[in-house]
Amino acid sequence: MSSSLSPIHTPHRALVPHPQPDPSIFNLDDIQGDVYPSFPKKFEWFVFFTIEDAAAFKTALGNFIPSITTAARVMENLKAIAHSQAEPAESMVEEVKEAAEAVFSLGHGHKHRRLVPLRQYQLALTQKGFDVLGVTGNIQDSGFSAGQQADAKALGDRPGAESTDAKYVPDWEPVWRDNVLHGVILIAGESHLSCKAATSHAREVFGSTIKVVNIVEGAVRAAEPGHEHFGFNDGLSQPAMRGLVVPHVGQLQCDPGVILMGQKGDPSLTTGTPRPSWTKNGTVMVFRKLRQMVPEFNTFLEKNPTKLPGLTDPEAVALTGAKVVGRWKSGAPIDLAPVRDDPAIAQDVNRLNAFNYQSPTPGEARCPFAAHVRKTSPRFTTVTGLENALEGARIIRAAIPYGPDVTLMENTAKQTVEDRGLAFVAYQSVLAKGFGTLQKVWANNVQFPPPETTDPQRPTPGFDGIIGNAIGSNRDRTVSGTDPLTQAKTLDMPTDFVVAKGGEYFFVPSMTALGMISRGETLGQT
């Protein structure tokens, strides 16, 4: 079996599915397809709903299940994309490799590629949805059970005007703050028309059994495919699940149970109360609507250039951005290109992640400890006990931009007017160990990462400059390490450039569990 396949680059993924996963371990017909191997897509709609008639919903779900896109069907979609190319694949391995190249073009603007029509669905439910449907079993995830709004203060989301010492109310959009959601249908395709038609189909099948509360429409940016609204190439640090994904050089790896419940690496298999059997091949999904303040971020960079000998003013501004993110806009890691962008690195999948912040010397001379990718996707540690925690905190990211590009008026006024940002999606088997750790324990923690040595002179890293949140109404943040000439110098960030406007936690059931729900079977504690 080949191990030299290139990773699939979509607007939000950097992985290639294993051409032949072990069928005795992984049943691809039982896993919903955006969890693995991820939907190839240019557009994605998130249809949030409440259940109005539980019994009728179960019947409708049974009718809808054939439309849900399994992992096996995504593999077929990737083959279809491969076969749309001029030269047919000669083997399964070549099919997957060609699919990787084809999906790379889907997200990165190769206009000579033909787009394959796609309608892909995934369905997930909240704890409140479980309650309405009579699901009594506990998936043993307290964060999921409580819901995201209960977690908003700990996540560092801004407090709203109604917030008091006695009751914290996040500054979310009313549609998120004031509604109880029961579920979401993810709909992904190659065009706006495909998503619109697929949404109409879903609404027709479920009819009056659901009430659509909100729809978030995401799309790959036409101006910079694969890049989020700040302009950075996104989703390049995805972990490779062992046995399901063929890793490229330097790609972080994790056991599949870090993402999929009931598989090797799922902590519930060895600690705590066992999960019900029907949770196997399910996962916890995080959805966050993250508004991006692009003009304000750009102004901040312009006011804080990293001036080094030989750099032009634009290069000094770009270097500050790369220091804050940890990658250049091309995607090249600053650890490998410490002074200027090197797009050739970003185009080479065997160099894109071939770094560990230790070569030629450890420290933050090249990449600050507080850089976004170093905070949220640590690659190496000598701290006792932390190595296992790093692997256990891996998540599969599946973000896609929403909203229009920045307008000329906004650029001129240096102020955000239009709503734009990231429809952030992440999958993990344990919420607290995945997204919860990344946001609360790492991004919001000014002391993370811990020092690799006992050097008392190491400055406090500070917040993650992109998603790190100061808790409460005082949003002032500091970041250190952005100035390679004076590493103890701090960079003050008086405002948030990424603002959470809503979100929820969902359980993505296996196809087996969805079938049980549709038939009215008991999903209890066994």
PDB file of N, CA and C in Angstrom, residues 166-242:
ATOM      1  N   ALA A 166     -24.336  38.230  38.295  1.00  0.00           N
ATOM      2  CA  ALA A 166     -25.117  37.041  38.662  1.00  0.00           C
ATOM      3  C   ALA A 166     -25.399  36.146  37.460  1.00  0.00           C
ATOM      4  N   LYS A 167     -25.518  36.741  36.280  1.00  0.00           N
ATOM      5  CA  LYS A 167     -25.849  35.963  35.090  1.00  0.00           C
ATOM      6  C   LYS A 167     -25.067  36.474  33.891  1.00  0.00           C
ATOM      7  N   TYR A 168     -24.225  35.597  33.363  1.00  0.00           N
ATOM      8  CA  TYR A 168     -23.424  35.957  32.190  1.00  0.00           C
ATOM      9  C   TYR A 168     -24.234  35.721  30.915  1.00  0.00           C
ATOM     10  N   VAL A 169     -24.322  36.739  30.080  1.00  0.00           N
ATOM     11  CA  VAL A 169     -25.017  36.638  28.798  1.00  0.00           C
ATOM     12  C   VAL A 169     -24.028  37.041  27.711  1.00  0.00           C
ATOM     13  N   PRO A 170     -23.677  36.146  26.801  1.00  0.00           N
ATOM     14  CA  PRO A 170     -22.689  36.489  25.776  1.00  0.00           C
ATOM     15  C   PRO A 170     -23.229  37.495  24.767  1.00  0.00           C
ATOM     16  N   ASP A 171     -22.337  38.240  24.174  1.00  0.00           N
ATOM     17  CA  ASP A 171     -22.695  39.221  23.150  1.00  0.00           C
ATOM     18  C   ASP A 171     -22.856  38.513  21.808  1.00  0.00           C
ATOM     19  N   TRP A 172     -23.848  37.625  21.779  1.00  0.00           N
ATOM     20  CA  TRP A 172     -24.133  36.863  20.573  1.00  0.00           C
ATOM     21  C   TRP A 172     -25.287  37.502  19.806  1.00  0.00           C
ATOM     22  N   GLU A 173     -25.400  37.131  18.548  1.00  0.00           N
ATOM     23  CA  GLU A 173     -26.562  37.550  17.776  1.00  0.00           C
ATOM     24  C   GLU A 173     -27.819  36.936  18.408  1.00  0.00           C
ATOM     25  N   PRO A 174     -28.937  37.668  18.398  1.00  0.00           N
ATOM     26  CA  PRO A 174     -30.160  37.151  19.039  1.00  0.00           C
ATOM     27  C   PRO A 174     -30.586  35.777  18.544  1.00  0.00           C
ATOM     28  N   VAL A 175     -30.363  35.496  17.269  1.00  0.00           N
ATOM     29  CA  VAL A 175     -30.792  34.201  16.737  1.00  0.00           C
ATOM     30  C   VAL A 175     -30.068  33.051  17.437  1.00  0.00           C
ATOM     31  N   TRP A 176     -28.865  33.301  17.944  1.00  0.00           N
ATOM     32  CA  TRP A 176     -28.109  32.298  18.685  1.00  0.00           C
ATOM     33  C   TRP A 176     -28.408  32.369  20.173  1.00  0.00           C
ATOM     34  N   ARG A 177     -28.497  33.582  20.695  1.00  0.00           N
ATOM     35  CA  ARG A 177     -28.646  33.774  22.134  1.00  0.00           C
ATOM     36  C   ARG A 177     -30.035  33.379  22.631  1.00  0.00           C
ATOM     37  N   ASP A 178     -31.062  33.626  21.804  1.00  0.00           N
ATOM     38  CA  ASP A 178     -32.443  33.508  22.276  1.00  0.00           C
ATOM     39  C   ASP A 178     -33.152  32.238  21.815  1.00  0.00           C
ATOM     40  N   ASN A 179     -32.478  31.394  21.054  1.00  0.00           N
ATOM     41  CA  ASN A 179     -33.127  30.186  20.542  1.00  0.00           C
ATOM     42  C   ASN A 179     -32.477  28.925  21.102  1.00  0.00           C
ATOM     43  N   VAL A 180     -33.274  27.909  21.299  1.00  0.00           N
ATOM     44  CA  VAL A 180     -32.780  26.585  21.676  1.00  0.00           C
ATOM     45  C   VAL A 180     -32.755  25.736  20.413  1.00  0.00           C
ATOM     46  N   LEU A 181     -31.580  25.335  20.003  1.00  0.00           N
ATOM     47  CA  LEU A 181     -31.442  24.546  18.779  1.00  0.00           C
ATOM     48  C   LEU A 181     -31.525  23.054  19.091  1.00  0.00           C
ATOM     49  N   HIS A 182     -32.103  22.311  18.144  1.00  0.00           N
ATOM     50  CA  HIS A 182     -32.194  20.851  18.280  1.00  0.00           C
ATOM     51  C   HIS A 182     -31.267  20.120  17.318  1.00  0.00           C
ATOM     52  N   GLY A 183     -30.902  20.757  16.233  1.00  0.00           N
ATOM     53  CA  GLY A 183     -30.040  20.072  15.277  1.00  0.00           C
ATOM     54  C   GLY A 183     -29.570  20.972  14.169  1.00  0.00           C
ATOM     55  N   VAL A 184     -28.716  20.422  13.321  1.00  0.00           N
ATOM     56  CA  VAL A 184     -28.196  21.129  12.158  1.00  0.00           C
ATOM     57  C   VAL A 184     -28.013  20.132  11.023  1.00  0.00           C
ATOM     58  N   ILE A 185     -28.311  20.577   9.815  1.00  0.00           N
ATOM     59  CA  ILE A 185     -28.008  19.820   8.603  1.00  0.00           C
ATOM     60  C   ILE A 185     -26.916  20.567   7.861  1.00  0.00           C
ATOM     61  N   LEU A 186     -25.773  19.923   7.666  1.00  0.00           N
ATOM     62  CA  LEU A 186     -24.706  20.491   6.846  1.00  0.00           C
ATOM     63  C   LEU A 186     -24.969  20.109   5.407  1.00  0.00           C
ATOM     64  N   ILE A 187     -24.897  21.093   4.518  1.00  0.00           N
ATOM     65  CA  ILE A 187     -25.152  20.867   3.098  1.00  0.00           C
ATOM     66  C   ILE A 187     -23.996  21.463   2.319  1.00  0.00           C
ATOM     67  N   ALA A 188     -23.282  20.643   1.570  1.00  0.00           N
ATOM     68  CA  ALA A 188     -22.082  21.106   0.882  1.00  0.00           C
ATOM     69  C   ALA A 188     -22.109  20.693  -0.578  1.00  0.00           C
ATOM     70  N   GLY A 189     -21.583  21.571  -1.414  1.00  0.00           N
ATOM     71  CA  GLY A 189     -21.543  21.269  -2.843  1.00  0.00           C
ATOM     72  C   GLY A 189     -20.561  22.138  -3.587  1.00  0.00           C
ATOM     73  N   GLU A 190     -20.625  22.047  -4.896  1.00  0.00           N
ATOM     74  CA  GLU A 190     -19.676  22.765  -5.751  1.00  0.00           C
ATOM     75  C   GLU A 190     -20.190  24.138  -6.160  1.00  0.00           C
ATOM     76  N   SER A 191     -21.469  24.441  -5.865  1.00  0.00           N
ATOM     77  CA  SER A 191     -22.033  25.710  -6.306  1.00  0.00           C
ATOM     78  C   SER A 191     -23.126  26.168  -5.351  1.00  0.00           C
ATOM     79  N   HIS A 192     -23.441  27.445  -5.451  1.00  0.00           N
ATOM     80  CA  HIS A 192     -24.538  28.012  -4.664  1.00  0.00           C
ATOM     81  C   HIS A 192     -25.849  27.339  -5.044  1.00  0.00           C
ATOM     82  N   LEU A 193     -26.030  27.090  -6.329  1.00  0.00           N
ATOM     83  CA  LEU A 193     -27.266  26.468  -6.800  1.00  0.00           C
ATOM     84  C   LEU A 193     -27.432  25.055  -6.242  1.00  0.00           C
ATOM     85  N   SER A 194     -26.323  24.317  -6.163  1.00  0.00           N
ATOM     86  CA  SER A 194     -26.388  22.964  -5.604  1.00  0.00           C
ATOM     87  C   SER A 194     -26.825  23.001  -4.143  1.00  0.00           C
ATOM     88  N   CYS A 195     -26.252  23.935  -3.371  1.00  0.00           N
ATOM     89  CA  CYS A 195     -26.626  24.049  -1.959  1.00  0.00           C
ATOM     90  C   CYS A 195     -28.078  24.488  -1.818  1.00  0.00           C
ATOM     91  N   LYS A 196     -28.508  25.388  -2.676  1.00  0.00           N
ATOM     92  CA  LYS A 196     -29.896  25.860  -2.606  1.00  0.00           C
ATOM     93  C   LYS A 196     -30.866  24.726  -2.909  1.00  0.00           C
ATOM     94  N   ALA A 197     -30.563  23.955  -3.954  1.00  0.00           N
ATOM     95  CA  ALA A 197     -31.429  22.835  -4.320  1.00  0.00           C
ATOM     96  C   ALA A 197     -31.411  21.757  -3.233  1.00  0.00           C
ATOM     97  N   ALA A 198     -30.226  21.498  -2.654  1.00  0.00           N
ATOM     98  CA  ALA A 198     -30.116  20.485  -1.610  1.00  0.00           C
ATOM     99  C   ALA A 198     -30.872  20.916  -0.350  1.00  0.00           C
ATOM    100  N   THR A 199     -30.825  22.193  -0.045  1.00  0.00           N
ATOM    101  CA  THR A 199     -31.559  22.709   1.111  1.00  0.00           C
ATOM    102  C   THR A 199     -33.061  22.563   0.902  1.00  0.00           C
ATOM    103  N   SER A 200     -33.513  22.856  -0.312  1.00  0.00           N
ATOM    104  CA  SER A 200     -34.941  22.699  -0.625  1.00  0.00           C
ATOM    105  C   SER A 200     -35.369  21.245  -0.474  1.00  0.00           C
ATOM    106  N   HIS A 201     -34.503  20.315  -0.898  1.00  0.00           N
ATOM    107  CA  HIS A 201     -34.804  18.890  -0.760  1.00  0.00           C
ATOM    108  C   HIS A 201     -34.945  18.511   0.716  1.00  0.00           C
ATOM    109  N   ALA A 202     -33.996  18.956   1.537  1.00  0.00           N
ATOM    110  CA  ALA A 202     -34.045  18.618   2.964  1.00  0.00           C
ATOM    111  C   ALA A 202     -35.304  19.181   3.616  1.00  0.00           C
ATOM    112  N   ARG A 203     -35.650  20.399   3.267  1.00  0.00           N
ATOM    113  CA  ARG A 203     -36.837  21.021   3.866  1.00  0.00           C
ATOM    114  C   ARG A 203     -38.112  20.318   3.396  1.00  0.00           C
ATOM    115  N   GLU A 204     -38.080  19.823   2.186  1.00  0.00           N
ATOM    116  CA  GLU A 204     -39.245  19.101   1.672  1.00  0.00           C
ATOM    117  C   GLU A 204     -39.411  17.768   2.398  1.00  0.00           C
ATOM    118  N   VAL A 205     -38.302  17.077   2.632  1.00  0.00           N
ATOM    119  CA  VAL A 205     -38.375  15.781   3.306  1.00  0.00           C
ATOM    120  C   VAL A 205     -38.866  15.944   4.742  1.00  0.00           C
ATOM    121  N   PHE A 206     -38.318  16.925   5.460  1.00  0.00           N
ATOM    122  CA  PHE A 206     -38.677  17.089   6.869  1.00  0.00           C
ATOM    123  C   PHE A 206     -39.967  17.882   7.056  1.00  0.00           C
ATOM    124  N   GLY A 207     -40.285  18.733   6.093  1.00  0.00           N
ATOM    125  CA  GLY A 207     -41.552  19.455   6.138  1.00  0.00           C
ATOM    126  C   GLY A 207     -41.792  20.172   7.453  1.00  0.00           C
ATOM    127  N   SER A 208     -43.011  20.024   7.985  1.00  0.00           N
ATOM    128  CA  SER A 208     -43.398  20.725   9.213  1.00  0.00           C
ATOM    129  C   SER A 208     -42.871  20.044  10.469  1.00  0.00           C
ATOM    130  N   THR A 209     -42.121  18.943  10.319  1.00  0.00           N
ATOM    131  CA  THR A 209     -41.563  18.292  11.510  1.00  0.00           C
ATOM    132  C   THR A 209     -40.437  19.120  12.119  1.00  0.00           C
ATOM    133  N   ILE A 210     -39.885  20.059  11.339  1.00  0.00           N
ATOM    134  CA  ILE A 210     -38.836  20.940  11.859  1.00  0.00           C
ATOM    135  C   ILE A 210     -39.184  22.392  11.565  1.00  0.00           C
ATOM    136  N   LYS A 211     -38.574  23.278  12.320  1.00  0.00           N
ATOM    137  CA  LYS A 211     -38.646  24.707  12.046  1.00  0.00           C
ATOM    138  C   LYS A 211     -37.222  25.201  11.830  1.00  0.00           C
ATOM    139  N   VAL A 212     -36.948  25.736  10.644  1.00  0.00           N
ATOM    140  CA  VAL A 212     -35.611  26.256  10.362  1.00  0.00           C
ATOM    141  C   VAL A 212     -35.449  27.592  11.088  1.00  0.00           C
ATOM    142  N   VAL A 213     -34.480  27.643  11.978  1.00  0.00           N
ATOM    143  CA  VAL A 213     -34.255  28.820  12.816  1.00  0.00           C
ATOM    144  C   VAL A 213     -33.230  29.763  12.196  1.00  0.00           C
ATOM    145  N   ASN A 214     -32.241  29.192  11.528  1.00  0.00           N
ATOM    146  CA  ASN A 214     -31.130  29.998  11.034  1.00  0.00           C
ATOM    147  C   ASN A 214     -30.400  29.231   9.948  1.00  0.00           C
ATOM    148  N   ILE A 215     -29.912  29.937   8.948  1.00  0.00           N
ATOM    149  CA  ILE A 215     -29.060  29.341   7.921  1.00  0.00           C
ATOM    150  C   ILE A 215     -27.812  30.202   7.784  1.00  0.00           C
ATOM    151  N   VAL A 216     -26.661  29.594   7.941  1.00  0.00           N
ATOM    152  CA  VAL A 216     -25.389  30.277   7.707  1.00  0.00           C
ATOM    153  C   VAL A 216     -24.821  29.761   6.395  1.00  0.00           C
ATOM    154  N   GLU A 217     -24.576  30.672   5.468  1.00  0.00           N
ATOM    155  CA  GLU A 217     -24.086  30.301   4.141  1.00  0.00           C
ATOM    156  C   GLU A 217     -22.587  30.575   4.050  1.00  0.00           C
ATOM    157  N   GLY A 218     -21.816  29.504   3.898  1.00  0.00           N
ATOM    158  CA  GLY A 218     -20.376  29.635   3.738  1.00  0.00           C
ATOM    159  C   GLY A 218     -19.967  29.401   2.308  1.00  0.00           C
ATOM    160  N   ALA A 219     -18.834  29.976   1.925  1.00  0.00           N
ATOM    161  CA  ALA A 219     -18.338  29.801   0.557  1.00  0.00           C
ATOM    162  C   ALA A 219     -16.838  30.055   0.517  1.00  0.00           C
ATOM    163  N   VAL A 220     -16.162  29.289  -0.319  1.00  0.00           N
ATOM    164  CA  VAL A 220     -14.755  29.551  -0.592  1.00  0.00           C
ATOM    165  C   VAL A 220     -14.643  30.936  -1.226  1.00  0.00           C
ATOM    166  N   ARG A 221     -13.688  31.712  -0.792  1.00  0.00           N
ATOM    167  CA  ARG A 221     -13.539  33.070  -1.322  1.00  0.00           C
ATOM    168  C   ARG A 221     -13.041  33.022  -2.759  1.00  0.00           C
ATOM    169  N   ALA A 222     -13.785  33.638  -3.656  1.00  0.00           N
ATOM    170  CA  ALA A 222     -13.424  33.620  -5.077  1.00  0.00           C
ATOM    171  C   ALA A 222     -12.114  34.357  -5.324  1.00  0.00           C
ATOM    172  N   ALA A 223     -11.870  35.437  -4.568  1.00  0.00           N
ATOM    173  CA  ALA A 223     -10.658  36.230  -4.778  1.00  0.00           C
ATOM    174  C   ALA A 223      -9.404  35.494  -4.332  1.00  0.00           C
ATOM    175  N   GLU A 224      -9.515  34.715  -3.262  1.00  0.00           N
ATOM    176  CA  GLU A 224      -8.378  33.968  -2.721  1.00  0.00           C
ATOM    177  C   GLU A 224      -8.849  32.602  -2.246  1.00  0.00           C
ATOM    178  N   PRO A 225      -9.096  31.685  -3.153  1.00  0.00           N
ATOM    179  CA  PRO A 225      -9.578  30.362  -2.740  1.00  0.00           C
ATOM    180  C   PRO A 225      -8.627  29.700  -1.749  1.00  0.00           C
ATOM    181  N   GLY A 226      -9.210  29.127  -0.696  1.00  0.00           N
ATOM    182  CA  GLY A 226      -8.404  28.469   0.320  1.00  0.00           C
ATOM    183  C   GLY A 226      -7.937  29.383   1.433  1.00  0.00           C
ATOM    184  N   HIS A 227      -8.165  30.689   1.290  1.00  0.00           N
ATOM    185  CA  HIS A 227      -7.716  31.658   2.289  1.00  0.00           C
ATOM    186  C   HIS A 227      -8.922  32.238   3.019  1.00  0.00           C
ATOM    187  N   GLU A 228      -8.762  32.435   4.342  1.00  0.00           N
ATOM    188  CA  GLU A 228      -9.832  33.058   5.105  1.00  0.00           C
ATOM    189  C   GLU A 228      -9.771  34.578   4.904  1.00  0.00           C
ATOM    190  N   HIS A 229     -10.657  35.328   5.570  1.00  0.00           N
ATOM    191  CA  HIS A 229     -10.807  36.746   5.253  1.00  0.00           C
ATOM    192  C   HIS A 229      -9.613  37.603   5.648  1.00  0.00           C
ATOM    193  N   PHE A 230      -8.796  37.189   6.613  1.00  0.00           N
ATOM    194  CA  PHE A 230      -7.571  37.934   6.899  1.00  0.00           C
ATOM    195  C   PHE A 230      -6.532  37.734   5.799  1.00  0.00           C
ATOM    196  N   GLY A 231      -6.771  36.747   4.940  1.00  0.00           N
ATOM    197  CA  GLY A 231      -5.893  36.504   3.802  1.00  0.00           C
ATOM    198  C   GLY A 231      -4.943  35.344   3.961  1.00  0.00           C
ATOM    199  N   PHE A 232      -5.057  34.590   5.059  1.00  0.00           N
ATOM    200  CA  PHE A 232      -4.116  33.503   5.309  1.00  0.00           C
ATOM    201  C   PHE A 232      -4.678  32.164   4.820  1.00  0.00           C
ATOM    202  N   ASN A 233      -3.802  31.367   4.211  1.00  0.00           N
ATOM    203  CA  ASN A 233      -4.163  30.021   3.781  1.00  0.00           C
ATOM    204  C   ASN A 233      -4.561  29.226   5.020  1.00  0.00           C
ATOM    205  N   ASP A 234      -5.722  28.579   4.973  1.00  0.00           N
ATOM    206  CA  ASP A 234      -6.320  28.049   6.195  1.00  0.00           C
ATOM    207  C   ASP A 234      -6.384  26.524   6.192  1.00  0.00           C
ATOM    208  N   GLY A 235      -6.397  25.948   7.382  1.00  0.00           N
ATOM    209  CA  GLY A 235      -6.633  24.518   7.538  1.00  0.00           C
ATOM    210  C   GLY A 235      -5.467  23.642   7.143  1.00  0.00           C
ATOM    211  N   LEU A 236      -4.234  24.124   7.336  1.00  0.00           N
ATOM    212  CA  LEU A 236      -3.066  23.390   6.859  1.00  0.00           C
ATOM    213  C   LEU A 236      -2.447  22.484   7.919  1.00  0.00           C
ATOM    214  N   SER A 237      -2.927  22.565   9.150  1.00  0.00           N
ATOM    215  CA  SER A 237      -2.313  21.799  10.244  1.00  0.00           C
ATOM    216  C   SER A 237      -3.179  20.635  10.695  1.00  0.00           C
ATOM    217  N   GLN A 238      -3.952  20.077   9.777  1.00  0.00           N
ATOM    218  CA  GLN A 238      -4.844  18.977  10.142  1.00  0.00           C
ATOM    219  C   GLN A 238      -4.070  17.742  10.583  1.00  0.00           C
ATOM    220  N   PRO A 239      -4.553  17.042  11.612  1.00  0.00           N
ATOM    221  CA  PRO A 239      -3.905  15.796  12.018  1.00  0.00           C
ATOM    222  C   PRO A 239      -4.315  14.638  11.114  1.00  0.00           C
ATOM    223  N   ALA A 240      -3.426  13.682  10.989  1.00  0.00           N
ATOM    224  CA  ALA A 240      -3.710  12.462  10.228  1.00  0.00           C
ATOM    225  C   ALA A 240      -4.144  11.371  11.201  1.00  0.00           C
ATOM    226  N   MET A 241      -5.375  10.878  11.064  1.00  0.00           N
ATOM    227  CA  MET A 241      -5.835   9.771  11.898  1.00  0.00           C
ATOM    228  C   MET A 241      -5.189   8.471  11.418  1.00  0.00           C
ATOM    229  N   ARG A 242      -4.495   7.816  12.315  1.00  0.00           N
ATOM    230  CA  ARG A 242      -3.771   6.601  11.942  1.00  0.00           C
ATOM    231  C   ARG A 242      -4.730   5.549  11.390  1.00  0.00           C
TER     232      ARG A 242
END
